[in-house]
Amino acid sequence: MKRISIYLFLTFLCVFGIKANDSKSPVDYVNPLVGTQSKHSLSNGNTYPAIAMPWGMNFWMPQTGKMGDGWSYSYDADKIRGFKQTHQPSPWINDYGQFSIMPTTGKPIFNENERASWFSHKAEVANPYYYRVYLADYDVVTEFAPSERAVMFRFTFPESNNSFVTIDAFDKGSYVKVIPEENKIIGYTTKNSGGVPDNFKNYFVIIFDKPFTYVSAVADNKILEKQTEAKADHSGAIIGFSTKKGEKVHARIASSFISPEQAELNLKELGNNDFETVKANGKKTWNEVLGKIDVEDNNIDNLRTFYSCLYRSLLFPRKFHEVDANGKIIHYSPYNGQILPGYMFTDTGFWDTFRSLFPFLNLMYPSINTQMQEGLVNTYKESGFLPEWASPGHRDCMVGNNSASVVADAYLKGLRGYDIETLYKALLHGAENVHPKVGSTGRLGHEFYNKLGYVPYNVGINESAARTLEYAYNDWTIYKLGKELNRPEKEIQVFAKRAMNYKNLFDHETKLMRGRNEDGTFQSPFNPLKWGDAFTEGNSWHYTWSVFHDPQGLINLMGGKKEFNTMMDSVFIMPPLFDDSYYGTVIHEIREMQIMNMGQYAHGNQPIQHMVYLYNYSGEPWKAQYWTREIMDKLYSATPDGYCGDEDNGQTSAWYVFSALGFYTVCPGTDEYVLGSPLFKKVTLHLENGKQVIINAPNNNKDNIYISSMTVNGQPYSKNYLTHEQLLNGAVIDYKMSSTPNKERGTEVNDFPYSFSKDEKF
C-alpha cells in the first residue's frame, strides 16, 4: 500500500508539474557559471561569475586569469589568483577600477603566479549573492557576500602562525596604506582600459576583525617588510596573523569613485550585520527581483536556464552613482571628472542591448529604467552626447546611434518623471554630429547619410551598410518620439523620410542588402557571405533583416510574402560557409555560427536575433514558433557552455527570457510584442503597477511547440502580437499547444504586427 501511495504521489508531480518556488526560491535556480567556459577563439558566453546585487555598482569574482586579462575567470582554469572587485562588462572592453584580495599561508607572497592556488569546482559554490571556494594550497576556505557597493569576506584558516591576506591594487598607478591600530587598509587603484578622465581613481577601504601581527607594503612587486605605505605603478600590501584551526577572519570592504571618505560611507551598507545576515539580505534582494516572474513547470533544466538568463538580464547597466552623507544621490562623472548630483549608470553597449534588454526593463522593471533615463540626461549634459558604448565613459566600439531607440522606447512605453525634452534635444544633436574623439558616439558618416540617404561603401567609413540600416531605424524612433512630444511636423518629417533609407541598400538582383558607392553603384564584387566589410560582425544574410520598423517594406522589396519566406528559409538551409578576408582570420563570431549546424543563422551575435520572429509579418507564424523553440532548446542551457556566443550585457539572455514567455520585441519603439512559442506551462508576471499577466499553456511540452489557438482574457485571439497596453492592464493569456502547426491562425493581414510603410502615412 505504501509503495502504491508513493507511486501515485510521484505520478502526480510528473503530470501536474512543480512550481518553481515550491521547493526552491528563484535565485536557487541561478548558475552564475553559465557562459564561463569561454576563450578568445570561441565564446560560450564570455561571462564571469558576477557575485553582485542587481545593477550593483561593484561586482566581485574569483580571478583565474592574469592581471589585465579580459578572460578573468575561465571554467577550465585550475588556479585562483585572487578575489577581484570588477566592473568589466565584457572581455573585449575589459575592466576598470579593479583590485583584489587573496588569503595565503606559509610565507608572504605577492606575485600573482606564485600565490595562485589550485581549486576545484567540486569545492566551489557560486550563487548571485554568495561565493565559496576551497584554496587547496593553503587549506583556506574563502567566502564573500556583497551589497551594492560593499562586500564582506570570511576566511576560514588552518592552524598557522603564518596566515596572510594579500591586497593587490594592480598596476598603472596605485596606492595602499596599512593602518594597524584600526585593523584597516586604505588605498586606490587607477587601472582601466579607457573611457576615464585623468583624475579617475577607485578608492577602497578594508577593515578586518582581527589585529595584524605582520605588516608589509608592496611596491612594484617588492615586499617592503614592516612598511605600511606604498605608492607606485603597482602597489599592494600584505597583512598577517596567527590562526587556530577553523578560525574565521572577516574583512569588510567598500569602494568609491568619489573619495576615500565616500568609500567609508559606502561601507555602512553592511551595517553591523554578521556574514550570514549579509548573505541572507543578498538572497532576499535577488529573490524579490527575480520573483517578479514566477514560473511553474516540471522541466527543471528549463527553469535553471530561464532564471540564469534572468539573472544576467539584471546586472547591466550598473549603477555608477553613490549616496552621500546627506542621503543625496551623487556621482563621479566618467565624462568630465567632476562630482555632480544625480544618477549615473554605465557598462552597456546599446548596439547590443537596445534590442530586448531595455524593452524588458520597460515592461518588468520600469522604475530602474526611469533612473537610467535620468542618468542619460546627465551623460548628455556632462559630455555633449548620449552614450552608445559606455564603460565607464564613452568607448569607441560598434556602430549605430541606438541611444535613440533606448530613449524613445522608454518614453513611448509610458516611463515618466525625467527630462525627456533634454533627451529629445540630445537625440537631434546625436543624429547630426559625431563625437570629436570617439567615432562610435553620435553618427559617423552623417554628412553622407543625410545627403545621399546612405553611408557610402567607398569613402573610408567601415561597416557602412550596417550604419545605414541602423541609422534608418534610429531615425524612425526619433520620428515616433517627436510625434509623441508634439514636435513640429516639418521637424519630424525629416526623420520619417530618412527612416526609409534602408531601401537605398537593397539589391533587387540578390534580394539582399549591399554596400553602395558614393556614385550610386553597388559595391562590386559582392559576396553575401563576407563578414565585416560593409557590415558589422556579420554578413549580408544577417543584416538584410535589420529593418525592424518596416518588415512589410522589406517584404515588398523582395517581391512579396512567398519570396520573403523563401529568403528566410534559406538562412537555415544554406551551409555555414563564410568569407573571413576582411578580418584576415576566423573571428569567434564566425566560428560560433559555423559549428552550430543552423546554416547561416548566427544567434551568437545580435544582428539576426530578431529574424525568426519576422515570419509573423509574412503569413507563416508557425515557423517563428518552430525556430524560437529550436533556438531555446539547442543553443541555451544552464551550463558553463550555456550560450552560443557573447552574452553581451544581458541582451542574449533577455532574448531567451522574452522568448520563453512566448513573445519578443522585434521593434522597440512600437507597443508590440511579437509572438513566438511559450516555453512553460504557466508563468505569472508581477508588474510594478500591481497588475498580473498570467500565461497558461498547460499542455506545453517538447513536442507541443505550435500554437493551435489562444485567448486573451477569455476572448479568441488571432493576432501575431500582444500590445504593451494589454499587458500593462493585466491579462490572462491561454494557449492550446499542438505538435502540428495551425497554418490557418495568424495568416490574415490584419493579424500581422506593425510596419511603418503599412500602418502610417507620411
XYZ file of C-alpha atoms in Angstrom, residues 1 48 65 69 88 101 111-112 115 177 207 229 276 302 338 428 456 462 497 564 631 643 655 702 760:
25
model
C 0.000 0.000 0.000
C 32.356 35.545 -15.405
C 43.217 34.985 -15.318
C 43.373 39.628 -18.935
C 34.111 44.548 -16.528
C 42.341 40.228 -2.103
C 53.390 37.716 -7.233
C 50.099 36.594 -8.747
C 50.333 32.996 -4.865
C 48.298 52.246 3.205
C 38.605 46.578 7.775
C 52.549 52.591 2.786
C 25.201 35.257 7.475
C 14.389 24.990 -18.440
C 33.568 66.253 -11.607
C 18.604 65.571 -32.509
C 28.825 55.092 -48.956
C 33.971 50.878 -42.413
C 11.694 60.270 -44.671
C 10.394 36.766 -48.405
C 16.945 28.038 -30.652
C 25.457 30.321 -24.603
C 16.222 37.230 -25.836
C 8.930 19.416 -26.066
C 1.355 55.032 -41.113
